[in-house]
Amino acid sequence: MNFADSDVIAAILTRAGYAVCEGAEEADFVLINTCAIRDNAEQRVRHRVRELRALQNRRHQLRVGVLGCMAERLQSRLMAEEDNVSFVCGPDAYRKLPELMRGVRTNGDGSLAAVELSETETYADIEPVRISGNGISAYISIMRGCQNYCAYCVVPYTRGRERSRDPETIVHEARTLFEQGYREVTLLGQNVNSYSWGVQDNSCGFPELMERVASIDPALRVRFATSHPKDLSDRLLEVMAAHPNICRCIHLPVQSGSNRMLKLMNRKYTVEWYLDRVDAIRRYLPDCSITTDVIAGFSTETEEDHQATLDLFRRVRYDYAYMFMYSLREGTYAWKHLADDIPEEVKKRRLNEIIALQGEIALENNQLEVGREYEVLVEGESHRSKQQLFGRNSQNKVLVFDRGDAELGSYRRVKVNACTQATLLGELVQ
Ligand code: SAH
Ligand code: SF4
């Protein structure tokens, strides 16, 4: 989400005459795009802001701006608490950035905040400037905001109401990327299954949008994130099955394996519903990988609830999971009504148990891949050796292989010879 937002910000500032430079040492402005989802994300931002102070002492013209969800959440409080921050700008106010930056220059150190949320802003007319990409794979924001109000989550407060972007602009952006040589797009939203544009005959839901983007070219891979389990429809799975270039990987955040916890979290589905969706995925797309998010130690979570999460992990056998300790966020339903009553060390122990189990499952899943062949989109040099390249298969698994004659951005067949928990090691099939 934030990479996509940074590219929109870069586009707005490029239009206003600014240019991206190599590093903070050369910059007149350092803009930090932030996440507010957990406290440790915010602590990292504060640390970075404080580090910049030394540089500001040497280069007095350098100004620091904090953008995104943490700016939205804390507003001018952030400038009071971190006095080297000159301005803050929330996720729906990026068009105001040039004005803010001019203001900072002309008013000396006049502190400024642009944090209004919008019910309509989607930045649909802005063609993102890809500042952090590899020229092969890009993110496309298809909607903004969220109004699911999961009890623990700050997103509805920092990113505002859900709104979808005009499909014409999405298809145009994807086609332009393909023409520029990109071979993979990931359509992004907090709950892509509730994407919706237009009315009745002209309406376009997420399956229709996927159909349109996947039809641009069979050589363009299409991914998406995130799917809320309550809205994952058979229609979407049918569309995926009909388009081999829609990648066989579904991120389906479960959060907990206990119905009592799911109710308290306001997730609006049960474990039974979730498992039915997993069965549907396996029916329509037998080779599809499934990944998830989970939270350990939410309010009142018992050992029994925790065991239910471990049981669910054993049943689904995820290929990958993002695993978090519950972090109480100011302003959420849980902050107002539910005690953060699981001691830190219990949260940590439960998280570690989930991590250990998931590690075993991921390794066992990968061992089953040994001997198989996959079409891989070659994305870059391996971190370990320049002689090796890496890419991903449709299931989003990383494969590392000897470079041979493979070129970045091409599709190559790779045979898996060995694996670790996180990576498949293979060789090019000529
Ligand atoms: N919209 C997506 C998730 C966005 S946030 C969805 O609903 O699936 C990414 C993940 O962060 C969530 O899935 C959740 O697992 C985690 N998360 C959100 N709020 C959290 C909190 N307060 N503490 C710990 N983890 C949290
Ligand atoms: Fe947060 Fe729930 Fe919305 Fe995801 S669906 S962003 S977890 S409120």
Tab-separated table of C-alpha atoms and ligand atoms in Angstrom:
chain	number	residue	atom	x	y	z
A	1	MET	CA	0.000	0.000	0.000
A	2	ASN	CA	2.711	2.438	0.987
A	3	PHE	CA	4.914	1.724	-2.028
A	4	ALA	CA	1.932	2.562	-4.236
A	5	ASP	CA	1.273	5.750	-2.264
A	6	SER	CA	4.937	6.793	-2.476
A	7	ASP	CA	4.728	6.506	-6.269
A	8	VAL	CA	1.645	8.788	-6.304
A	9	ILE	CA	3.480	11.268	-4.068
A	10	ALA	CA	6.503	11.183	-6.396
A	11	ALA	CA	4.188	11.923	-9.340
A	12	ILE	CA	2.558	14.897	-7.600
A	13	LEU	CA	5.923	16.352	-6.633
A	14	THR	CA	7.462	15.733	-10.064
A	15	ARG	CA	4.610	17.723	-11.618
A	16	ALA	CA	5.347	20.507	-9.132
A	17	GLY	CA	8.987	20.649	-10.248
A	18	TYR	CA	10.685	18.582	-7.531
A	19	ALA	CA	13.018	15.680	-8.315
A	20	VAL	CA	13.888	12.511	-6.395
A	21	CYS	CA	17.549	12.470	-5.294
A	22	GLU	CA	19.913	9.699	-4.266
A	23	GLY	CA	19.825	10.119	-0.496
A	24	ALA	CA	19.107	12.364	2.477
A	25	GLU	CA	22.635	13.885	2.258
A	26	GLU	CA	21.665	15.679	-0.967
A	27	ALA	CA	18.023	16.391	-0.183
A	28	ASP	CA	16.207	19.629	0.625
A	29	PHE	CA	13.250	17.635	1.888
A	30	VAL	CA	13.075	14.173	3.419
A	31	LEU	CA	9.548	12.778	3.231
A	32	ILE	CA	8.815	9.723	5.343
A	33	ASN	CA	5.779	7.724	4.269
A	34	THR	CA	4.424	5.900	7.300
A	35	CYS	CA	2.258	3.046	8.547
A	36	ALA	CA	0.322	3.179	11.832
A	37	ILE	CA	-0.903	-0.388	11.975
A	38	ARG	CA	1.220	-1.452	14.951
A	39	ASP	CA	3.114	0.510	17.550
A	40	ASN	CA	6.508	-0.868	16.500
A	41	ALA	CA	5.983	0.523	12.964
A	42	GLU	CA	5.514	3.971	14.514
A	43	GLN	CA	8.511	3.592	16.823
A	44	ARG	CA	10.723	2.872	13.815
A	45	VAL	CA	9.530	6.090	12.155
A	46	ARG	CA	10.268	8.134	15.291
A	47	HIS	CA	13.741	6.635	15.410
A	48	ARG	CA	14.361	7.594	11.762
A	49	VAL	CA	13.066	11.131	12.370
A	50	ARG	CA	15.438	11.552	15.329
A	51	GLU	CA	18.372	10.228	13.339
A	52	LEU	CA	17.781	12.960	10.764
A	53	ARG	CA	18.411	15.617	13.404
A	54	ALA	CA	22.186	15.229	13.112
A	55	LEU	CA	21.995	15.815	9.372
A	56	GLN	CA	19.742	18.843	9.878
A	57	ASN	CA	22.314	20.351	12.250
A	58	ARG	CA	24.843	20.191	9.430
A	59	ARG	CA	22.483	21.206	6.622
A	60	HIS	CA	20.103	23.830	7.889
A	61	GLN	CA	17.924	23.936	4.764
A	62	LEU	CA	16.862	20.277	5.189
A	63	ARG	CA	13.192	19.884	6.160
A	64	VAL	CA	11.482	16.696	7.299
A	65	GLY	CA	7.863	15.853	6.472
A	66	VAL	CA	5.922	12.852	7.767
A	67	LEU	CA	3.264	11.477	5.415
A	68	GLY	CA	0.667	8.713	5.472
A	69	CYS	CA	-1.186	6.957	8.269
A	70	MET	CA	0.948	8.008	11.224
A	71	ALA	CA	0.598	11.644	10.116
A	72	GLU	CA	-3.167	11.163	9.892
A	73	ARG	CA	-3.383	9.543	13.291
A	74	LEU	CA	-1.252	11.993	15.237
A	75	GLN	CA	-1.750	15.165	13.170
A	76	SER	CA	-0.004	18.225	14.675
A	77	ARG	CA	0.688	16.247	17.859
A	78	LEU	CA	3.518	14.610	15.912
A	79	MET	CA	5.135	17.986	15.204
A	80	ALA	CA	4.908	18.885	18.881
A	81	GLU	CA	6.463	15.581	19.944
A	82	GLU	CA	9.168	15.486	17.234
A	83	ASP	CA	10.191	19.110	16.862
A	84	ASN	CA	12.330	18.591	13.755
A	85	VAL	CA	9.233	17.576	11.760
A	86	SER	CA	8.097	20.639	9.769
A	87	PHE	CA	4.879	19.302	8.277
A	88	VAL	CA	2.543	16.316	8.226
A	89	CYS	CA	0.312	15.142	5.392
A	90	GLY	CA	-2.349	12.390	5.554
A	91	PRO	CA	-3.169	9.778	2.864
A	92	ASP	CA	-5.973	11.786	1.228
A	93	ALA	CA	-4.126	15.129	1.178
A	94	TYR	CA	-1.092	14.386	-1.017
A	95	ARG	CA	-2.211	16.926	-3.623
A	96	LYS	CA	-1.559	19.586	-0.977
A	97	LEU	CA	2.087	18.575	-0.581
A	98	PRO	CA	3.598	21.161	-2.986
A	99	GLU	CA	1.658	23.871	-1.149
A	100	LEU	CA	2.840	22.579	2.236
A	101	MET	CA	6.442	22.436	1.066
A	102	ARG	CA	6.304	25.973	-0.348
A	103	GLY	CA	4.712	27.105	2.921
A	104	VAL	CA	7.505	25.583	4.958
A	105	ARG	CA	10.059	27.460	2.867
A	106	THR	CA	8.318	30.845	2.915
A	107	ASN	CA	7.188	30.822	6.557
A	108	GLY	CA	10.556	29.735	7.803
A	109	ASP	CA	9.639	26.990	10.199
A	110	GLY	CA	5.860	27.491	10.143
A	111	SER	CA	4.549	24.063	11.072
A	112	LEU	CA	1.844	22.784	8.823
A	113	ALA	CA	-0.623	19.902	8.714
A	114	ALA	CA	-2.849	18.629	5.886
A	115	VAL	CA	-4.912	15.764	7.239
A	116	GLU	CA	-8.473	16.018	5.865
A	117	LEU	CA	-9.880	12.642	4.834
A	118	SER	CA	-11.918	12.476	1.643
A	119	GLU	CA	-14.870	10.353	0.499
A	120	THR	CA	-13.891	10.596	-3.164
A	121	GLU	CA	-10.118	10.966	-3.566
A	122	THR	CA	-8.571	8.015	-5.443
A	123	TYR	CA	-5.727	9.823	-7.285
A	124	ALA	CA	-7.201	8.162	-10.400
A	125	ASP	CA	-5.852	10.839	-12.764
A	126	ILE	CA	-2.291	10.635	-11.440
A	127	GLU	CA	0.082	8.365	-13.272
A	128	PRO	CA	2.444	7.138	-10.545
A	129	VAL	CA	6.194	7.709	-10.931
A	130	ARG	CA	7.725	4.332	-10.004
A	131	ILE	CA	10.530	5.308	-7.664
A	132	SER	CA	11.134	2.037	-5.900
A	133	GLY	CA	10.343	-0.549	-8.546
A	134	ASN	CA	12.438	-3.002	-10.563
A	135	GLY	CA	10.807	-2.200	-13.935
A	136	ILE	CA	9.216	-5.668	-13.978
A	137	SER	CA	6.595	-5.738	-11.250
A	138	ALA	CA	4.363	-2.835	-10.104
A	139	TYR	CA	1.544	-2.086	-7.681
A	140	ILE	CA	-1.714	-0.484	-8.778
A	141	SER	CA	-4.052	0.959	-6.161
A	142	ILE	CA	-7.628	0.093	-7.176
A	143	MET	CA	-9.394	1.474	-4.131
A	144	ARG	CA	-8.676	3.397	-0.955
A	145	GLY	CA	-9.870	3.298	2.629
A	146	CYS	CA	-11.771	0.657	4.570
A	147	GLN	CA	-14.953	0.575	6.586
A	148	ASN	CA	-14.897	-2.922	7.963
A	149	TYR	CA	-13.950	-1.692	11.416
A	150	CYS	CA	-12.186	-4.786	12.668
A	151	ALA	CA	-12.011	-4.101	16.392
A	152	TYR	CA	-8.192	-3.953	16.576
A	153	CYS	CA	-7.542	-1.968	13.405
A	154	VAL	CA	-6.658	1.680	12.931
A	155	VAL	CA	-6.974	1.715	9.118
A	156	PRO	CA	-10.604	2.962	8.912
A	157	TYR	CA	-9.527	5.968	11.010
A	158	THR	CA	-6.317	6.771	9.128
A	159	ARG	CA	-7.416	6.047	5.549
A	160	GLY	CA	-11.095	6.943	5.671
A	161	ARG	CA	-14.099	5.414	3.937
A	162	GLU	CA	-13.822	2.820	1.229
A	163	ARG	CA	-13.937	4.157	-2.321
A	164	SER	CA	-13.167	2.457	-5.632
A	165	ARG	CA	-11.252	3.907	-8.533
A	166	ASP	CA	-12.615	4.188	-12.096
A	167	PRO	CA	-11.810	0.863	-13.856
A	168	GLU	CA	-10.899	2.661	-17.108
A	169	THR	CA	-8.004	4.370	-15.336
A	170	ILE	CA	-6.880	1.091	-13.752
A	171	VAL	CA	-6.897	-0.798	-17.066
A	172	HIS	CA	-5.108	2.112	-18.735
A	173	GLU	CA	-2.424	2.135	-16.045
A	174	ALA	CA	-1.908	-1.639	-16.319
A	175	ARG	CA	-1.735	-1.502	-20.134
A	176	THR	CA	0.771	1.363	-20.045
A	177	LEU	CA	2.947	-0.592	-17.608
A	178	PHE	CA	2.849	-3.641	-19.883
A	179	GLU	CA	3.849	-1.506	-22.874
A	180	GLN	CA	6.750	-0.127	-20.828
A	181	GLY	CA	8.027	-3.670	-20.276
A	182	TYR	CA	6.434	-4.524	-16.916
A	183	ARG	CA	5.299	-8.134	-16.696
A	184	GLU	CA	3.414	-8.207	-13.394
A	185	VAL	CA	0.876	-5.946	-11.697
A	186	THR	CA	-0.552	-6.339	-8.205
A	187	LEU	CA	-3.961	-4.752	-7.691
A	188	LEU	CA	-4.146	-3.310	-4.202
A	189	GLY	CA	-6.906	-2.520	-1.741
A	190	GLN	CA	-7.690	-3.270	1.922
A	191	ASN	CA	-10.521	-5.514	0.778
A	192	VAL	CA	-10.349	-5.950	-2.988
A	193	ASN	CA	-13.398	-8.229	-3.022
A	194	SER	CA	-15.626	-5.264	-2.285
A	195	TYR	CA	-14.280	-3.242	-5.234
A	196	SER	CA	-17.318	-1.750	-6.961
A	197	TRP	CA	-17.755	0.858	-9.666
A	198	GLY	CA	-20.920	2.151	-11.364
A	199	VAL	CA	-24.507	0.969	-11.201
A	200	GLN	CA	-26.545	-1.914	-12.638
A	201	ASP	CA	-25.745	-2.639	-16.314
A	202	ASN	CA	-22.530	-0.693	-16.327
A	203	SER	CA	-21.300	-1.923	-13.003
A	204	CYS	CA	-17.887	-3.432	-12.501
A	205	GLY	CA	-17.072	-5.570	-9.467
A	206	PHE	CA	-13.728	-7.113	-8.598
A	207	PRO	CA	-14.135	-10.268	-10.765
A	208	GLU	CA	-15.018	-8.101	-13.787
A	209	LEU	CA	-12.066	-5.818	-13.118
A	210	MET	CA	-9.729	-8.824	-12.871
A	211	GLU	CA	-11.112	-10.139	-16.150
A	212	ARG	CA	-10.379	-6.833	-17.852
A	213	VAL	CA	-6.849	-6.496	-16.496
A	214	ALA	CA	-6.012	-10.161	-17.177
A	215	SER	CA	-7.215	-9.766	-20.780
A	216	ILE	CA	-4.632	-7.049	-21.561
A	217	ASP	CA	-2.066	-9.699	-22.494
A	218	PRO	CA	-1.445	-13.320	-21.471
A	219	ALA	CA	2.169	-12.319	-20.709
A	220	LEU	CA	1.053	-9.877	-18.014
A	221	ARG	CA	0.780	-11.567	-14.633
A	222	VAL	CA	-1.929	-10.238	-12.358
A	223	ARG	CA	-1.873	-10.498	-8.571
A	224	PHE	CA	-4.084	-8.922	-5.927
A	225	ALA	CA	-4.170	-8.181	-2.199
A	226	THR	CA	-5.948	-8.254	0.174
A	227	SER	CA	-8.954	-10.547	0.068
A	228	HIS	CA	-11.288	-10.379	3.045
A	229	PRO	CA	-12.575	-13.935	3.668
A	230	LYS	CA	-16.137	-12.717	4.227
A	231	ASP	CA	-16.336	-11.522	0.599
A	232	LEU	CA	-14.297	-14.094	-1.338
A	233	SER	CA	-16.763	-15.223	-4.015
A	234	ASP	CA	-16.923	-18.301	-6.243
A	235	ARG	CA	-17.313	-15.888	-9.162
A	236	LEU	CA	-13.784	-14.542	-8.505
A	237	LEU	CA	-12.411	-18.091	-8.335
A	238	GLU	CA	-14.115	-18.896	-11.663
A	239	VAL	CA	-12.497	-15.862	-13.276
A	240	MET	CA	-9.118	-16.895	-11.877
A	241	ALA	CA	-9.536	-20.435	-13.186
A	242	ALA	CA	-10.332	-19.078	-16.668
A	243	HIS	CA	-7.208	-16.862	-16.813
A	244	PRO	CA	-3.893	-18.672	-16.295
A	245	ASN	CA	-2.089	-15.312	-16.037
A	246	ILE	CA	-3.993	-14.477	-12.821
A	247	CYS	CA	-1.515	-15.802	-10.304
A	248	ARG	CA	-2.313	-18.877	-8.257
A	249	CYS	CA	-1.860	-17.265	-4.877
A	250	ILE	CA	-4.543	-15.928	-2.557
A	251	HIS	CA	-3.753	-13.935	0.555
A	252	LEU	CA	-6.616	-14.677	2.920
A	253	PRO	CA	-5.976	-13.131	6.357
A	254	VAL	CA	-7.595	-15.270	9.046
A	255	GLN	CA	-6.460	-13.338	12.203
A	256	SER	CA	-7.553	-16.148	14.573
A	257	GLY	CA	-8.716	-19.767	14.515
A	258	SER	CA	-11.245	-19.236	17.315
A	259	ASN	CA	-14.844	-18.238	16.613
A	260	ARG	CA	-15.042	-16.368	19.913
A	261	MET	CA	-12.013	-14.249	18.925
A	262	LEU	CA	-13.285	-13.689	15.381
A	263	LYS	CA	-16.557	-12.357	16.791
A	264	LEU	CA	-14.765	-10.083	19.226
A	265	MET	CA	-12.523	-8.885	16.392
A	266	ASN	CA	-15.635	-8.100	14.302
A	267	ARG	CA	-14.305	-10.104	11.366
A	268	LYS	CA	-17.841	-11.129	10.273
A	269	TYR	CA	-16.995	-14.753	9.416
A	270	THR	CA	-16.577	-17.991	11.357
A	271	VAL	CA	-13.863	-20.630	11.181
A	272	GLU	CA	-16.371	-22.857	9.322
A	273	TRP	CA	-17.011	-20.138	6.736
A	274	TYR	CA	-13.273	-19.584	6.350
A	275	LEU	CA	-12.586	-23.301	5.824
A	276	ASP	CA	-15.396	-23.445	3.272
A	277	ARG	CA	-13.645	-20.651	1.337
A	278	VAL	CA	-10.343	-22.542	1.537
A	279	ASP	CA	-12.113	-25.649	0.150
A	280	ALA	CA	-13.593	-23.548	-2.667
A	281	ILE	CA	-10.109	-22.235	-3.559
A	282	ARG	CA	-8.739	-25.788	-3.665
A	283	ARG	CA	-11.697	-26.949	-5.785
A	284	TYR	CA	-11.406	-24.223	-8.422
A	285	LEU	CA	-7.628	-23.812	-8.306
A	286	PRO	CA	-5.943	-27.012	-7.116
A	287	ASP	CA	-2.455	-25.529	-7.551
A	288	CYS	CA	-3.188	-22.287	-5.686
A	289	SER	CA	-1.049	-21.263	-2.721
A	290	ILE	CA	-2.780	-19.697	0.262
A	291	THR	CA	-1.167	-17.204	2.637
A	292	THR	CA	-2.504	-15.402	5.687
A	293	ASP	CA	-2.171	-12.839	8.486
A	294	VAL	CA	-2.659	-13.774	12.123
A	295	ILE	CA	-2.687	-11.890	15.432
A	296	ALA	CA	-1.508	-13.495	18.681
A	297	GLY	CA	-2.787	-12.283	22.036
A	298	PHE	CA	-5.860	-10.218	21.187
A	299	SER	CA	-8.053	-9.164	24.102
A	300	THR	CA	-9.113	-12.073	26.403
A	301	GLU	CA	-7.481	-14.718	24.173
A	302	THR	CA	-7.270	-17.982	26.153
A	303	GLU	CA	-4.920	-20.930	25.671
A	304	GLU	CA	-7.865	-22.714	24.080
A	305	ASP	CA	-8.359	-19.892	21.551
A	306	HIS	CA	-4.640	-19.982	20.808
A	307	GLN	CA	-4.724	-23.783	20.314
A	308	ALA	CA	-7.625	-23.281	17.897
A	309	THR	CA	-5.382	-20.973	15.834
A	310	LEU	CA	-2.622	-23.600	15.778
A	311	ASP	CA	-5.189	-26.237	14.739
A	312	LEU	CA	-6.399	-24.034	11.908
A	313	PHE	CA	-2.815	-23.572	10.708
A	314	ARG	CA	-2.384	-27.381	10.721
A	315	ARG	CA	-5.563	-27.777	8.675
A	316	VAL	CA	-4.985	-25.095	6.054
A	317	ARG	CA	-1.210	-25.592	5.771
A	318	TYR	CA	-0.421	-22.071	4.571
A	319	ASP	CA	2.500	-21.457	2.252
A	320	TYR	CA	3.338	-18.231	4.044
A	321	ALA	CA	1.998	-16.218	6.971
A	322	TYR	CA	2.518	-12.713	8.344
A	323	MET	CA	2.352	-13.228	12.093
A	324	PHE	CA	1.873	-10.405	14.606
A	325	MET	CA	1.553	-9.790	18.325
A	326	TYR	CA	-1.542	-7.785	19.129
A	327	SER	CA	-0.779	-4.073	19.469
A	328	LEU	CA	-3.439	-1.849	21.035
A	329	ARG	CA	-4.207	1.147	18.794
A	330	GLU	CA	-5.694	4.359	20.090
A	331	GLY	CA	-9.170	5.191	18.770
A	332	THR	CA	-10.129	1.641	17.714
A	333	TYR	CA	-13.168	-0.227	19.080
A	334	ALA	CA	-10.823	-2.427	21.109
A	335	TRP	CA	-9.127	0.633	22.601
A	336	LYS	CA	-12.492	1.941	23.771
A	337	HIS	CA	-14.126	-1.302	24.888
A	338	LEU	CA	-11.726	-4.249	25.218
A	339	ALA	CA	-8.890	-4.708	27.674
A	340	ASP	CA	-5.375	-5.323	26.332
A	341	ASP	CA	-5.107	-8.015	29.004
A	342	ILE	CA	-2.718	-10.625	27.640
A	343	PRO	CA	0.722	-10.123	29.191
A	344	GLU	CA	3.516	-9.305	26.752
A	345	GLU	CA	5.430	-12.532	27.480
A	346	VAL	CA	2.310	-14.650	26.847
A	347	LYS	CA	1.676	-12.833	23.545
A	348	LYS	CA	5.294	-13.421	22.609
A	349	ARG	CA	5.217	-17.108	23.514
A	350	ARG	CA	2.018	-17.689	21.549
A	351	LEU	CA	3.425	-15.804	18.560
A	352	ASN	CA	6.593	-17.894	18.698
A	353	GLU	CA	4.555	-21.100	18.764
A	354	ILE	CA	2.672	-19.997	15.663
A	355	ILE	CA	5.940	-19.000	13.943
A	356	ALA	CA	7.559	-22.366	14.761
A	357	LEU	CA	4.570	-24.356	13.498
A	358	GLN	CA	4.286	-22.267	10.335
A	359	GLY	CA	8.028	-22.742	9.716
A	360	GLU	CA	7.615	-26.537	9.784
A	361	ILE	CA	4.583	-26.405	7.491
A	362	ALA	CA	6.274	-24.077	4.978
A	363	LEU	CA	9.304	-26.367	4.829
A	364	GLU	CA	7.141	-29.473	4.340
A	365	ASN	CA	5.141	-27.699	1.623
A	366	ASN	CA	8.369	-26.705	-0.112
A	367	GLN	CA	9.779	-30.231	0.100
A	368	LEU	CA	6.787	-31.374	-1.981
A	369	GLU	CA	7.933	-28.947	-4.703
A	370	VAL	CA	11.269	-30.712	-5.246
A	371	GLY	CA	11.276	-32.296	-8.726
A	372	ARG	CA	8.531	-29.993	-10.088
A	373	GLU	CA	8.998	-27.453	-12.873
A	374	TYR	CA	7.611	-23.943	-12.891
A	375	GLU	CA	7.381	-20.969	-15.189
A	376	VAL	CA	9.251	-18.207	-13.387
A	377	LEU	CA	9.261	-14.469	-14.033
A	378	VAL	CA	12.941	-13.528	-13.657
A	379	GLU	CA	13.107	-10.515	-11.340
A	380	GLY	CA	16.660	-9.881	-10.179
A	381	GLU	CA	20.047	-11.028	-8.946
A	382	SER	CA	20.129	-13.250	-5.913
A	383	HIS	CA	21.363	-11.475	-2.772
A	384	ARG	CA	23.896	-14.233	-2.162
A	385	SER	CA	25.640	-14.414	-5.527
A	386	LYS	CA	25.782	-12.456	-8.776
A	387	GLN	CA	25.976	-15.783	-10.576
A	388	GLN	CA	22.436	-16.553	-9.511
A	389	LEU	CA	19.101	-14.987	-10.330
A	390	PHE	CA	15.758	-15.151	-8.574
A	391	GLY	CA	12.182	-15.013	-9.720
A	392	ARG	CA	8.740	-16.111	-8.630
A	393	ASN	CA	6.348	-18.733	-9.835
A	394	SER	CA	2.629	-18.111	-10.151
A	395	GLN	CA	2.209	-19.278	-6.526
A	396	ASN	CA	4.471	-16.380	-5.452
A	397	LYS	CA	7.239	-18.696	-4.272
A	398	VAL	CA	10.783	-17.441	-4.760
A	399	LEU	CA	13.042	-19.648	-6.914
A	400	VAL	CA	16.814	-19.131	-7.052
A	401	PHE	CA	18.825	-20.603	-9.937
A	402	ASP	CA	22.130	-20.280	-11.823
A	403	ARG	CA	21.989	-17.341	-14.192
A	404	GLY	CA	22.773	-19.177	-17.485
A	405	ASP	CA	21.346	-17.205	-20.392
A	406	ALA	CA	18.255	-15.956	-18.496
A	407	GLU	CA	17.356	-12.272	-18.823
A	408	LEU	CA	15.611	-10.086	-16.287
A	409	GLY	CA	11.920	-9.622	-17.095
A	410	SER	CA	11.665	-12.849	-19.111
A	411	TYR	CA	9.685	-15.997	-18.328
A	412	ARG	CA	11.810	-19.123	-17.927
A	413	ARG	CA	11.129	-22.698	-16.891
A	414	VAL	CA	12.928	-23.706	-13.736
A	415	LYS	CA	13.141	-27.158	-12.166
A	416	VAL	CA	13.214	-27.336	-8.358
A	417	ASN	CA	16.118	-29.375	-6.953
A	418	ALA	CA	16.123	-28.420	-3.274
A	419	CYS	CA	14.519	-26.023	-0.823
A	420	THR	CA	14.659	-24.122	2.432
A	421	GLN	CA	11.699	-22.850	4.423
A	422	ALA	CA	11.537	-19.665	2.355
A	423	THR	CA	13.143	-20.463	-1.000
A	424	LEU	CA	13.132	-23.058	-3.761
A	425	LEU	CA	16.530	-23.773	-5.313
A	426	GLY	CA	16.470	-24.860	-8.911
A	427	GLU	CA	17.991	-24.885	-12.386
A	428	LEU	CA	16.953	-23.479	-15.753
A	429	VAL	CA	15.288	-25.973	-18.046
A	430	GLN	CA	16.550	-25.266	-21.561
B	1	SAH	N1	-7.108	-5.172	5.105
B	1	SAH	C1	-6.330	-6.294	5.376
B	1	SAH	C2	-5.249	-6.094	6.394
B	1	SAH	C3	-4.546	-4.816	6.528
B	1	SAH	S1	-3.517	-4.630	7.923
B	1	SAH	C4	-7.245	-7.392	5.918
B	1	SAH	O1	-8.230	-7.138	6.542
B	1	SAH	O2	-6.918	-8.509	5.755
B	1	SAH	C5	-2.417	-5.994	7.796
B	1	SAH	C6	-2.456	-6.923	8.967
B	1	SAH	O3	-1.967	-6.269	10.118
B	1	SAH	C7	-3.829	-7.416	9.380
B	1	SAH	O4	-4.296	-8.447	8.568
B	1	SAH	C8	-3.594	-7.852	10.802
B	1	SAH	O5	-3.160	-9.197	10.872
B	1	SAH	C9	-2.466	-6.952	11.260
B	1	SAH	N2	-2.947	-5.962	12.237
B	1	SAH	C10	-3.833	-4.979	12.044
B	1	SAH	N3	-4.030	-4.285	13.180
B	1	SAH	C11	-3.249	-4.864	14.124
B	1	SAH	C12	-3.016	-4.629	15.515
B	1	SAH	N4	-3.643	-3.660	16.158
B	1	SAH	N5	-2.133	-5.424	16.165
B	1	SAH	C13	-1.492	-6.428	15.523
B	1	SAH	N6	-1.675	-6.699	14.230
B	1	SAH	C14	-2.543	-5.939	13.516
B	2	SF4	FE1	-8.254	-3.207	9.068
B	2	SF4	FE2	-10.225	-4.995	8.966
B	2	SF4	FE3	-10.114	-2.996	7.191
B	2	SF4	FE4	-8.336	-4.980	7.089
B	2	SF4	S1	-10.559	-5.170	6.759
B	2	SF4	S2	-7.923	-2.785	6.942
B	2	SF4	S3	-8.021	-5.443	9.230
B	2	SF4	S4	-10.463	-2.787	9.366
